[in-house]
Coordinates of C-alpha atoms and ligand atoms in Angstrom, one line a residue:
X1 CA 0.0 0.0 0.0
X2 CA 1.3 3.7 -0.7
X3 CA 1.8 5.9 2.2
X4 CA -1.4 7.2 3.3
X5 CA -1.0 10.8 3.2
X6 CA -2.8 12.1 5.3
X7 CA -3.1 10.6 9.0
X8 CA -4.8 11.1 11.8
X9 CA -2.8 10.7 15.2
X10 CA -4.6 10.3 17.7
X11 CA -2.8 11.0 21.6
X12 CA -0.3 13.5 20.1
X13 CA 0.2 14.8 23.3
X14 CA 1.0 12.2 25.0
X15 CA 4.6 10.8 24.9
X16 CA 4.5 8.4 22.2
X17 CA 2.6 10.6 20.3
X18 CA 5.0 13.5 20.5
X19 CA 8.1 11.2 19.5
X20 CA 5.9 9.7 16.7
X21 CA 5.0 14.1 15.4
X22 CA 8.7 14.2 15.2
X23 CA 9.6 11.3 13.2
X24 CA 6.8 10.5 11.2
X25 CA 6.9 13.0 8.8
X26 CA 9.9 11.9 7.4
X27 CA 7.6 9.2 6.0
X28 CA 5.9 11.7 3.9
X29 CA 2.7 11.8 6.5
X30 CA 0.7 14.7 7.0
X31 CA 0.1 14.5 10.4
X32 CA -3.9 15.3 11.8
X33 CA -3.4 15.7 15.3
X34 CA -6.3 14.9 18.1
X35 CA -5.8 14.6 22.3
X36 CA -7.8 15.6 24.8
X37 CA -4.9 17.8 25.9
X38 CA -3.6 20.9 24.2
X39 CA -0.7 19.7 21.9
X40 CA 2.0 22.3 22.6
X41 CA 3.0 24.1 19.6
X42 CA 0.1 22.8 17.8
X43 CA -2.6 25.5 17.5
X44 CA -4.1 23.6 14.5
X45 CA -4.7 20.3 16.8
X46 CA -8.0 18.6 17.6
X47 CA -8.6 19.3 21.4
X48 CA -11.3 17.0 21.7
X49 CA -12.4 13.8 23.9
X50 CA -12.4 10.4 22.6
X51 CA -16.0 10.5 24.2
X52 CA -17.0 13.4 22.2
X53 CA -18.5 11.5 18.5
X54 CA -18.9 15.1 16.4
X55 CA -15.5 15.6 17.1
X56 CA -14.2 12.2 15.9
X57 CA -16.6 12.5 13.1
X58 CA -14.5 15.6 11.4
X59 CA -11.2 14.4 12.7
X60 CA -11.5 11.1 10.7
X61 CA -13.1 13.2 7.7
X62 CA -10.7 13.0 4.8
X63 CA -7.9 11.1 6.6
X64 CA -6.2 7.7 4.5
X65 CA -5.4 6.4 7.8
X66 CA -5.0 6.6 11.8
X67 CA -2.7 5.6 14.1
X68 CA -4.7 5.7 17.6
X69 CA -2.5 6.2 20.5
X70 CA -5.0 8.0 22.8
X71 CA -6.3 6.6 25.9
X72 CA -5.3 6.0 29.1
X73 CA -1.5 4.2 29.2
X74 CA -1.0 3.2 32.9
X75 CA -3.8 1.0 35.4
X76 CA -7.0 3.5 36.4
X77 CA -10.3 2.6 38.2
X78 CA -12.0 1.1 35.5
X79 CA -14.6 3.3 35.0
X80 CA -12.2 5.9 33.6
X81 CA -10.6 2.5 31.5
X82 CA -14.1 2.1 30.0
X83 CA -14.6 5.5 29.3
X84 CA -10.9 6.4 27.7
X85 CA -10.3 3.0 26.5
X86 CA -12.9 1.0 25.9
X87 CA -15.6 3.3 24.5
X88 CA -13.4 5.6 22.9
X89 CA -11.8 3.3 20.6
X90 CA -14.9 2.1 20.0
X91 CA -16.7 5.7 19.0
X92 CA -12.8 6.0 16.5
X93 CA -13.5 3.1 14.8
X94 CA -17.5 3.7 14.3
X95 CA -16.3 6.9 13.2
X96 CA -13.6 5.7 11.2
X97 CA -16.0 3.1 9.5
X98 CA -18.6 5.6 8.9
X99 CA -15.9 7.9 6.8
X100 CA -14.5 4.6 5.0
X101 CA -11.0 4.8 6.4
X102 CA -9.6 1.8 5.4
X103 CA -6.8 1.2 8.2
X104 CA -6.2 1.9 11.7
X105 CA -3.1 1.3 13.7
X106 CA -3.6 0.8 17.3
X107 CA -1.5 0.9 20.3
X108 CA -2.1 -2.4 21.8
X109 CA 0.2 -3.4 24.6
X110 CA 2.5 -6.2 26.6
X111 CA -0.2 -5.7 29.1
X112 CA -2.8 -7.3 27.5
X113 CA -0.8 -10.7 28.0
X114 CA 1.2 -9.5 30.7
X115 CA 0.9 -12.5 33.3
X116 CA 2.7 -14.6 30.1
X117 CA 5.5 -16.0 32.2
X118 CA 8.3 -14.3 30.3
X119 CA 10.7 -17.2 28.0
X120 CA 13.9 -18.6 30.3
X121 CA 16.8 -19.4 28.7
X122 CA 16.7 -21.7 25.9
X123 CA 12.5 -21.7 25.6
X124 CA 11.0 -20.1 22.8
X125 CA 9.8 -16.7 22.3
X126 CA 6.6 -15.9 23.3
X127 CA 4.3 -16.1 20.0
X128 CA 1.8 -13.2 18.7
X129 CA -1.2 -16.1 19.5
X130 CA -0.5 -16.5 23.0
X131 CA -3.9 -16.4 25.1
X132 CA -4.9 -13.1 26.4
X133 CA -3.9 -13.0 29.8
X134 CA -4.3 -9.3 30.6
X135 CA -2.6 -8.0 33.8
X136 CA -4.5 -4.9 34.7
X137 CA -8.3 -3.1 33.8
X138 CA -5.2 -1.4 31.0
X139 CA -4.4 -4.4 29.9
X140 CA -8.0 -5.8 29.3
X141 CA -8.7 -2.8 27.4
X142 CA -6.1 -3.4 25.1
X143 CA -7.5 -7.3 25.0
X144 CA -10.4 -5.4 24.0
X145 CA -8.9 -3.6 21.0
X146 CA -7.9 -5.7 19.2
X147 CA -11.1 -8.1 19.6
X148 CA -12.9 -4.9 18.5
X149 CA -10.2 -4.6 15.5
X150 CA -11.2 -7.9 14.6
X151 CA -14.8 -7.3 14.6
X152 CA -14.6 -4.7 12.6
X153 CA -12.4 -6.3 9.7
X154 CA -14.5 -9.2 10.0
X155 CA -17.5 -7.4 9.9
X156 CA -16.8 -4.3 8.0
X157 CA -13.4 -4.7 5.9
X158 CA -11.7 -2.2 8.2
X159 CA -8.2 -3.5 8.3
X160 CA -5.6 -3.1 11.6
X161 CA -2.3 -3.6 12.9
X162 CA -2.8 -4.0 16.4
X163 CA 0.9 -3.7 17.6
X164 CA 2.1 -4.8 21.5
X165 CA 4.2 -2.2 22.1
X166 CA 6.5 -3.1 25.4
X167 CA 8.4 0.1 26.6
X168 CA 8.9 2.8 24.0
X169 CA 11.3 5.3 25.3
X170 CA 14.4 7.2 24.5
X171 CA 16.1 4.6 26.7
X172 CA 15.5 1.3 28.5
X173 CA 15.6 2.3 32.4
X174 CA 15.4 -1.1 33.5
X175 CA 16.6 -4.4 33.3
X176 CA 13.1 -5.7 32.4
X177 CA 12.9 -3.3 29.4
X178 CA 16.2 -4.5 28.0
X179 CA 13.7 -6.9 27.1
X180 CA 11.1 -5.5 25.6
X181 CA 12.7 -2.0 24.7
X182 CA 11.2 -0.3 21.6
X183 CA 13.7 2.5 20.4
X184 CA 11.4 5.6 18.5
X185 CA 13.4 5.0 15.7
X186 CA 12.1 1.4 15.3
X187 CA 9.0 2.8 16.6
X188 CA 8.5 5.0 14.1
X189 CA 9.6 2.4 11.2
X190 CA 7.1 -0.4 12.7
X191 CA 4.5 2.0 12.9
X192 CA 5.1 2.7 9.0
X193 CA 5.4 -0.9 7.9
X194 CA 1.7 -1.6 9.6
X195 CA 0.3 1.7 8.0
X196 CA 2.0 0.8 4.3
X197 CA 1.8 -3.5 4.1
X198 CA -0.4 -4.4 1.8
X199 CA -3.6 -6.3 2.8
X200 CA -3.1 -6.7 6.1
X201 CA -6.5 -7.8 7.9
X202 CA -6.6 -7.6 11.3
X203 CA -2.7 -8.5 12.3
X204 CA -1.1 -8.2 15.8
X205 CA 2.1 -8.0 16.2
X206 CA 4.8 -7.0 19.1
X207 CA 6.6 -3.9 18.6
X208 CA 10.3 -3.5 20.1
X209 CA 13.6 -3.5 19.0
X210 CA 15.8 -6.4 17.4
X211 CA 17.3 -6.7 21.2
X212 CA 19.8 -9.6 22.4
X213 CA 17.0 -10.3 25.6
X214 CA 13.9 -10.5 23.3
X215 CA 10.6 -12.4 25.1
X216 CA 8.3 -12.2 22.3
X217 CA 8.7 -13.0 18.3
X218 CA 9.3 -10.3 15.8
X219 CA 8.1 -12.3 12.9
X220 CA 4.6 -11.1 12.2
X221 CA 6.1 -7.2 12.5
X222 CA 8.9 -8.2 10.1
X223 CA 6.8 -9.8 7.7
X224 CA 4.9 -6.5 7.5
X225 CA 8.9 -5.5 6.1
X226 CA 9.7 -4.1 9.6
X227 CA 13.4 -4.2 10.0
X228 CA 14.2 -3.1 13.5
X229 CA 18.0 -1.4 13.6
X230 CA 18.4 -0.9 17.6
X231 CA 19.1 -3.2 20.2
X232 CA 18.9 -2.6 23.7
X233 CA 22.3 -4.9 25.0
X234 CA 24.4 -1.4 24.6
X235 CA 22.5 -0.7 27.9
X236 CA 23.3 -3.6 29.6
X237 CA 26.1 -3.3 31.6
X238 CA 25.2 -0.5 33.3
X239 CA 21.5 -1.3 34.0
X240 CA 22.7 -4.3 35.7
X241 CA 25.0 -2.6 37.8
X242 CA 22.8 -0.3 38.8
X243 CA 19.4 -2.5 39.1
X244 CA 20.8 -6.2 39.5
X245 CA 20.0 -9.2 37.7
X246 CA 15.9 -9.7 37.3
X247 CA 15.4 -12.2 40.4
X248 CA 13.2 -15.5 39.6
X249 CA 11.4 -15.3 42.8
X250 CA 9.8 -11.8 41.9
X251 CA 6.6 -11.9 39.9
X252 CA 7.5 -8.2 38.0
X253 CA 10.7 -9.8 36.7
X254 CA 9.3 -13.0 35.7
X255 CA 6.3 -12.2 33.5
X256 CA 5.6 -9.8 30.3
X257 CA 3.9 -7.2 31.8
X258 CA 6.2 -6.4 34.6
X259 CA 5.5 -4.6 37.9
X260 CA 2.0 -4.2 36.0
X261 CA 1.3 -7.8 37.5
X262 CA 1.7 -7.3 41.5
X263 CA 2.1 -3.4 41.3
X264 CA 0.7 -1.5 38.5
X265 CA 1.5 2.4 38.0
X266 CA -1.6 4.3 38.5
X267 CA -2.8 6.9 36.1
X268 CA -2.4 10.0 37.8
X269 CA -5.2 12.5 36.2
Ligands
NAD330 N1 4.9 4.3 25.6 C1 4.9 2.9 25.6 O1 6.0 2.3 25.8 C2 3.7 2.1 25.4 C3 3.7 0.8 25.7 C4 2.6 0.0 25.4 C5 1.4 0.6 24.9 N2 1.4 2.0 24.8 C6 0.2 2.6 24.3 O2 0.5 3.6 23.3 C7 -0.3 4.8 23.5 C8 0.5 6.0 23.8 O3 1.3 5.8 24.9 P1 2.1 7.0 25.7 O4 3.2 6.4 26.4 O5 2.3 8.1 24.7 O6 1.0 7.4 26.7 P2 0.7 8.9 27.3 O7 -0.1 8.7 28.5 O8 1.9 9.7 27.3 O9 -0.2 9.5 26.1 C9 -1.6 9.2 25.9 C10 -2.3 10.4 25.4 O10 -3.7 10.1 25.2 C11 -4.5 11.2 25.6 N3 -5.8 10.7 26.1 C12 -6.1 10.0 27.1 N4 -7.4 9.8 27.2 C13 -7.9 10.4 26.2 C14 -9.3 10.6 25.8 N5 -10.3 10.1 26.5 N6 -9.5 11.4 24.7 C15 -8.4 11.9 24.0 N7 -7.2 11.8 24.4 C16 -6.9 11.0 25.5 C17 -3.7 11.8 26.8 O11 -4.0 13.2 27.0 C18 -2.3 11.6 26.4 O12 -1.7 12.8 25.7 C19 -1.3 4.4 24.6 O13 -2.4 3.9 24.1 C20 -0.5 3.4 25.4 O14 -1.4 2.5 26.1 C21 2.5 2.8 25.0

Protein backbone atom coordinates (compact mmCIF):
# COMPACT_ATOMS: atom_id res chain seq x y z
CA UNK A 1 0.00 0.00 0.00
CA UNK A 2 1.34 3.68 -0.70
CA UNK A 3 1.84 5.85 2.18
CA UNK A 4 -1.38 7.23 3.31
CA UNK A 5 -1.00 10.84 3.19
CA UNK A 6 -2.77 12.09 5.34
CA UNK A 7 -3.06 10.64 9.01
CA UNK A 8 -4.78 11.09 11.78
CA UNK A 9 -2.80 10.75 15.18
CA UNK A 10 -4.65 10.28 17.72
CA UNK A 11 -2.83 10.99 21.59
CA UNK A 12 -0.33 13.47 20.14
CA UNK A 13 0.20 14.76 23.27
CA UNK A 14 1.00 12.19 25.00
CA UNK A 15 4.57 10.82 24.95
CA UNK A 16 4.51 8.37 22.19
CA UNK A 17 2.62 10.60 20.32
CA UNK A 18 4.97 13.49 20.50
CA UNK A 19 8.13 11.21 19.47
CA UNK A 20 5.89 9.70 16.75
CA UNK A 21 4.98 14.07 15.35
CA UNK A 22 8.68 14.21 15.18
CA UNK A 23 9.63 11.25 13.17
CA UNK A 24 6.78 10.54 11.20
CA UNK A 25 6.94 13.04 8.78
CA UNK A 26 9.86 11.93 7.42
CA UNK A 27 7.64 9.16 5.99
CA UNK A 28 5.92 11.75 3.87
CA UNK A 29 2.73 11.81 6.53
CA UNK A 30 0.73 14.68 7.01
CA UNK A 31 0.06 14.55 10.36
CA UNK A 32 -3.87 15.35 11.81
CA UNK A 33 -3.37 15.74 15.25
CA UNK A 34 -6.32 14.88 18.12
CA UNK A 35 -5.85 14.57 22.28
CA UNK A 36 -7.78 15.57 24.84
CA UNK A 37 -4.91 17.82 25.85
CA UNK A 38 -3.57 20.92 24.16
CA UNK A 39 -0.74 19.71 21.89
CA UNK A 40 2.05 22.26 22.60
CA UNK A 41 3.04 24.10 19.58
CA UNK A 42 0.15 22.77 17.75
CA UNK A 43 -2.58 25.51 17.48
CA UNK A 44 -4.13 23.56 14.50
CA UNK A 45 -4.66 20.28 16.80
CA UNK A 46 -7.96 18.61 17.61
CA UNK A 47 -8.57 19.34 21.43
CA UNK A 48 -11.27 16.97 21.72
CA UNK A 49 -12.44 13.84 23.93
CA UNK A 50 -12.44 10.35 22.58
CA UNK A 51 -16.03 10.50 24.15
CA UNK A 52 -16.96 13.35 22.16
CA UNK A 53 -18.48 11.55 18.53
CA UNK A 54 -18.90 15.09 16.45
CA UNK A 55 -15.51 15.58 17.08
CA UNK A 56 -14.17 12.24 15.89
CA UNK A 57 -16.58 12.54 13.12
CA UNK A 58 -14.50 15.57 11.40
CA UNK A 59 -11.23 14.38 12.66
CA UNK A 60 -11.52 11.13 10.71
CA UNK A 61 -13.07 13.21 7.70
CA UNK A 62 -10.74 13.04 4.81
CA UNK A 63 -7.86 11.14 6.64
CA UNK A 64 -6.17 7.69 4.54
CA UNK A 65 -5.44 6.39 7.82
CA UNK A 66 -4.97 6.55 11.83
CA UNK A 67 -2.71 5.57 14.05
CA UNK A 68 -4.67 5.74 17.56
CA UNK A 69 -2.48 6.19 20.49
CA UNK A 70 -5.04 8.04 22.75
CA UNK A 71 -6.25 6.63 25.89
CA UNK A 72 -5.27 5.99 29.11
CA UNK A 73 -1.46 4.23 29.20
CA UNK A 74 -1.01 3.18 32.94
CA UNK A 75 -3.78 0.99 35.40
CA UNK A 76 -7.04 3.52 36.39
CA UNK A 77 -10.27 2.60 38.17
CA UNK A 78 -11.97 1.11 35.52
CA UNK A 79 -14.63 3.33 35.00
CA UNK A 80 -12.25 5.92 33.65
CA UNK A 81 -10.65 2.50 31.47
CA UNK A 82 -14.08 2.06 30.00
CA UNK A 83 -14.63 5.53 29.28
CA UNK A 84 -10.90 6.44 27.69
CA UNK A 85 -10.28 3.00 26.46
CA UNK A 86 -12.94 0.99 25.86
CA UNK A 87 -15.62 3.35 24.45
CA UNK A 88 -13.42 5.61 22.93
CA UNK A 89 -11.79 3.26 20.61
CA UNK A 90 -14.89 2.08 19.99
CA UNK A 91 -16.69 5.75 18.98
CA UNK A 92 -12.84 6.02 16.55
CA UNK A 93 -13.48 3.06 14.84
CA UNK A 94 -17.52 3.68 14.34
CA UNK A 95 -16.34 6.94 13.17
CA UNK A 96 -13.56 5.66 11.17
CA UNK A 97 -15.96 3.09 9.52
CA UNK A 98 -18.58 5.63 8.94
CA UNK A 99 -15.92 7.93 6.84
CA UNK A 100 -14.47 4.61 5.00
CA UNK A 101 -11.03 4.80 6.39
CA UNK A 102 -9.58 1.76 5.43
CA UNK A 103 -6.77 1.16 8.18
CA UNK A 104 -6.18 1.91 11.67
CA UNK A 105 -3.05 1.29 13.71
CA UNK A 106 -3.59 0.81 17.28
CA UNK A 107 -1.48 0.89 20.32
CA UNK A 108 -2.14 -2.38 21.84
CA UNK A 109 0.23 -3.44 24.58
CA UNK A 110 2.54 -6.16 26.64
CA UNK A 111 -0.20 -5.69 29.12
CA UNK A 112 -2.76 -7.30 27.47
CA UNK A 113 -0.83 -10.68 28.05
CA UNK A 114 1.17 -9.52 30.65
CA UNK A 115 0.88 -12.50 33.31
CA UNK A 116 2.68 -14.59 30.07
CA UNK A 117 5.54 -16.03 32.16
CA UNK A 118 8.28 -14.29 30.27
CA UNK A 119 10.74 -17.21 28.04
CA UNK A 120 13.89 -18.56 30.35
CA UNK A 121 16.85 -19.38 28.72
CA UNK A 122 16.68 -21.72 25.87
CA UNK A 123 12.50 -21.75 25.61
CA UNK A 124 10.99 -20.12 22.76
CA UNK A 125 9.84 -16.74 22.27
CA UNK A 126 6.59 -15.88 23.34
CA UNK A 127 4.30 -16.12 20.04
CA UNK A 128 1.84 -13.23 18.68
CA UNK A 129 -1.16 -16.12 19.52
CA UNK A 130 -0.45 -16.45 22.99
CA UNK A 131 -3.95 -16.40 25.10
CA UNK A 132 -4.90 -13.12 26.44
CA UNK A 133 -3.91 -13.01 29.79
CA UNK A 134 -4.34 -9.34 30.58
CA UNK A 135 -2.56 -8.02 33.82
CA UNK A 136 -4.48 -4.87 34.70
CA UNK A 137 -8.26 -3.11 33.75
CA UNK A 138 -5.23 -1.44 31.04
CA UNK A 139 -4.35 -4.44 29.90
CA UNK A 140 -8.01 -5.79 29.30
CA UNK A 141 -8.69 -2.83 27.36
CA UNK A 142 -6.08 -3.40 25.10
CA UNK A 143 -7.46 -7.27 24.99
CA UNK A 144 -10.40 -5.37 23.98
CA UNK A 145 -8.86 -3.63 20.99
CA UNK A 146 -7.92 -5.74 19.19
CA UNK A 147 -11.09 -8.08 19.63
CA UNK A 148 -12.87 -4.86 18.55
CA UNK A 149 -10.24 -4.63 15.49
CA UNK A 150 -11.25 -7.95 14.60
CA UNK A 151 -14.75 -7.30 14.65
CA UNK A 152 -14.60 -4.71 12.56
CA UNK A 153 -12.44 -6.34 9.75
CA UNK A 154 -14.49 -9.25 10.01
CA UNK A 155 -17.52 -7.37 9.93
CA UNK A 156 -16.80 -4.26 7.98
CA UNK A 157 -13.37 -4.69 5.95
CA UNK A 158 -11.69 -2.22 8.17
CA UNK A 159 -8.17 -3.48 8.33
CA UNK A 160 -5.59 -3.13 11.62
CA UNK A 161 -2.34 -3.56 12.86
CA UNK A 162 -2.82 -4.04 16.36
CA UNK A 163 0.90 -3.71 17.59
CA UNK A 164 2.07 -4.85 21.48
CA UNK A 165 4.16 -2.21 22.13
CA UNK A 166 6.51 -3.09 25.43
CA UNK A 167 8.37 0.05 26.60
CA UNK A 168 8.89 2.82 24.04
CA UNK A 169 11.28 5.33 25.30
CA UNK A 170 14.40 7.23 24.51
CA UNK A 171 16.15 4.64 26.72
CA UNK A 172 15.47 1.26 28.53
CA UNK A 173 15.58 2.33 32.41
CA UNK A 174 15.38 -1.10 33.52
CA UNK A 175 16.65 -4.45 33.28
CA UNK A 176 13.10 -5.68 32.38
CA UNK A 177 12.91 -3.25 29.43
CA UNK A 178 16.19 -4.48 28.02
CA UNK A 179 13.71 -6.94 27.09
CA UNK A 180 11.06 -5.53 25.62
CA UNK A 181 12.72 -2.05 24.72
CA UNK A 182 11.24 -0.30 21.62
CA UNK A 183 13.70 2.52 20.43
CA UNK A 184 11.44 5.64 18.51
CA UNK A 185 13.36 5.02 15.74
CA UNK A 186 12.10 1.42 15.28
CA UNK A 187 8.97 2.77 16.62
CA UNK A 188 8.48 5.04 14.14
CA UNK A 189 9.62 2.38 11.22
CA UNK A 190 7.11 -0.37 12.74
CA UNK A 191 4.53 2.01 12.85
CA UNK A 192 5.14 2.70 9.01
CA UNK A 193 5.39 -0.89 7.92
CA UNK A 194 1.74 -1.61 9.63
CA UNK A 195 0.35 1.71 8.03
CA UNK A 196 1.95 0.77 4.25
CA UNK A 197 1.81 -3.46 4.08
CA UNK A 198 -0.37 -4.41 1.79
CA UNK A 199 -3.63 -6.33 2.75
CA UNK A 200 -3.14 -6.74 6.11
CA UNK A 201 -6.55 -7.82 7.86
CA UNK A 202 -6.56 -7.56 11.28
CA UNK A 203 -2.70 -8.53 12.25
CA UNK A 204 -1.06 -8.17 15.83
CA UNK A 205 2.10 -7.96 16.24
CA UNK A 206 4.76 -7.02 19.09
CA UNK A 207 6.60 -3.90 18.62
CA UNK A 208 10.31 -3.50 20.08
CA UNK A 209 13.64 -3.55 18.96
CA UNK A 210 15.81 -6.42 17.40
CA UNK A 211 17.33 -6.67 21.16
CA UNK A 212 19.79 -9.55 22.38
CA UNK A 213 17.02 -10.33 25.60
CA UNK A 214 13.93 -10.45 23.33
CA UNK A 215 10.58 -12.38 25.10
CA UNK A 216 8.35 -12.24 22.31
CA UNK A 217 8.73 -12.98 18.30
CA UNK A 218 9.28 -10.30 15.79
CA UNK A 219 8.05 -12.31 12.93
CA UNK A 220 4.65 -11.11 12.21
CA UNK A 221 6.07 -7.20 12.47
CA UNK A 222 8.92 -8.21 10.06
CA UNK A 223 6.82 -9.84 7.73
CA UNK A 224 4.93 -6.53 7.51
CA UNK A 225 8.88 -5.53 6.06
CA UNK A 226 9.67 -4.11 9.59
CA UNK A 227 13.41 -4.22 9.97
CA UNK A 228 14.23 -3.12 13.46
CA UNK A 229 18.00 -1.41 13.64
CA UNK A 230 18.44 -0.91 17.60
CA UNK A 231 19.07 -3.15 20.24
CA UNK A 232 18.92 -2.65 23.73
CA UNK A 233 22.28 -4.90 24.96
CA UNK A 234 24.44 -1.42 24.63
CA UNK A 235 22.54 -0.73 27.93
CA UNK A 236 23.26 -3.63 29.57
CA UNK A 237 26.13 -3.28 31.57
CA UNK A 238 25.22 -0.52 33.29
CA UNK A 239 21.50 -1.26 34.05
CA UNK A 240 22.71 -4.31 35.65
CA UNK A 241 25.03 -2.64 37.76
CA UNK A 242 22.76 -0.28 38.81
CA UNK A 243 19.42 -2.47 39.13
CA UNK A 244 20.76 -6.21 39.51
CA UNK A 245 19.99 -9.18 37.72
CA UNK A 246 15.92 -9.73 37.31
CA UNK A 247 15.41 -12.22 40.40
CA UNK A 248 13.20 -15.46 39.59
CA UNK A 249 11.42 -15.32 42.81
CA UNK A 250 9.83 -11.85 41.94
CA UNK A 251 6.62 -11.90 39.85
CA UNK A 252 7.46 -8.18 37.98
CA UNK A 253 10.73 -9.79 36.70
CA UNK A 254 9.31 -12.98 35.65
CA UNK A 255 6.30 -12.20 33.54
CA UNK A 256 5.57 -9.75 30.32
CA UNK A 257 3.89 -7.18 31.82
CA UNK A 258 6.15 -6.43 34.59
CA UNK A 259 5.49 -4.64 37.90
CA UNK A 260 2.04 -4.22 36.04
CA UNK A 261 1.32 -7.85 37.51
CA UNK A 262 1.71 -7.26 41.47
CA UNK A 263 2.09 -3.38 41.29
CA UNK A 264 0.66 -1.54 38.45
CA UNK A 265 1.55 2.40 37.96
CA UNK A 266 -1.59 4.34 38.52
CA UNK A 267 -2.81 6.94 36.07
CA UNK A 268 -2.36 9.99 37.83
CA UNK A 269 -5.20 12.55 36.21
N1 LIG B 1 4.91 4.26 25.60
C1 LIG B 1 4.95 2.95 25.62
O1 LIG B 1 6.00 2.35 25.79
C2 LIG B 1 3.70 2.14 25.43
C3 LIG B 1 3.73 0.77 25.67
C4 LIG B 1 2.58 0.02 25.42
C5 LIG B 1 1.44 0.64 24.94
N2 LIG B 1 1.44 1.99 24.76
C6 LIG B 1 0.21 2.64 24.29
O2 LIG B 1 0.55 3.64 23.35
C7 LIG B 1 -0.30 4.76 23.51
C8 LIG B 1 0.54 6.02 23.78
O3 LIG B 1 1.32 5.81 24.95
P1 LIG B 1 2.08 6.98 25.67
O4 LIG B 1 3.20 6.38 26.42
O5 LIG B 1 2.34 8.07 24.72
O6 LIG B 1 0.97 7.43 26.73
P2 LIG B 1 0.68 8.91 27.27
O7 LIG B 1 -0.12 8.71 28.51
O8 LIG B 1 1.92 9.70 27.35
O9 LIG B 1 -0.23 9.54 26.11
C9 LIG B 1 -1.58 9.19 25.93
C10 LIG B 1 -2.31 10.41 25.39
O10 LIG B 1 -3.68 10.07 25.22
C11 LIG B 1 -4.45 11.19 25.63
N3 LIG B 1 -5.77 10.72 26.07
C12 LIG B 1 -6.06 9.95 27.15
N4 LIG B 1 -7.37 9.77 27.25
C13 LIG B 1 -7.92 10.44 26.22
C14 LIG B 1 -9.27 10.65 25.81
N5 LIG B 1 -10.30 10.11 26.48
N6 LIG B 1 -9.50 11.38 24.70
C15 LIG B 1 -8.45 11.94 24.01
N7 LIG B 1 -7.17 11.80 24.37
C16 LIG B 1 -6.91 11.05 25.46
C17 LIG B 1 -3.69 11.80 26.78
O11 LIG B 1 -4.03 13.18 26.97
C18 LIG B 1 -2.25 11.61 26.35
O12 LIG B 1 -1.72 12.75 25.70
C19 LIG B 1 -1.26 4.44 24.65
O13 LIG B 1 -2.44 3.91 24.08
C20 LIG B 1 -0.54 3.36 25.41
O14 LIG B 1 -1.44 2.52 26.09
C21 LIG B 1 2.53 2.75 25.01
Amino acid sequence: MPTPRTLLLTGAAGGLGTLMRSLLPAYGYELRLFDVRPVEGEPDAITADLSDKEALREAVRGVDAVLHLAGISLEAPFEKILRSNIEGTYNLYEAAREAGVPRIVFASSNHAVGYTPAPRAGDPLIPVDTPHRPDTFYGLSKSFGEDLAQLYWDRHGLETVSVRIGSCFAEPTDVRMLSVWMSPADGARLFHAALTAEEVGHTVVYGSSANTRLWWDLTGARALGYEPQDDSEQYADKLIAEHGELDPENPAHTHLGGRFVNDPPIWPY
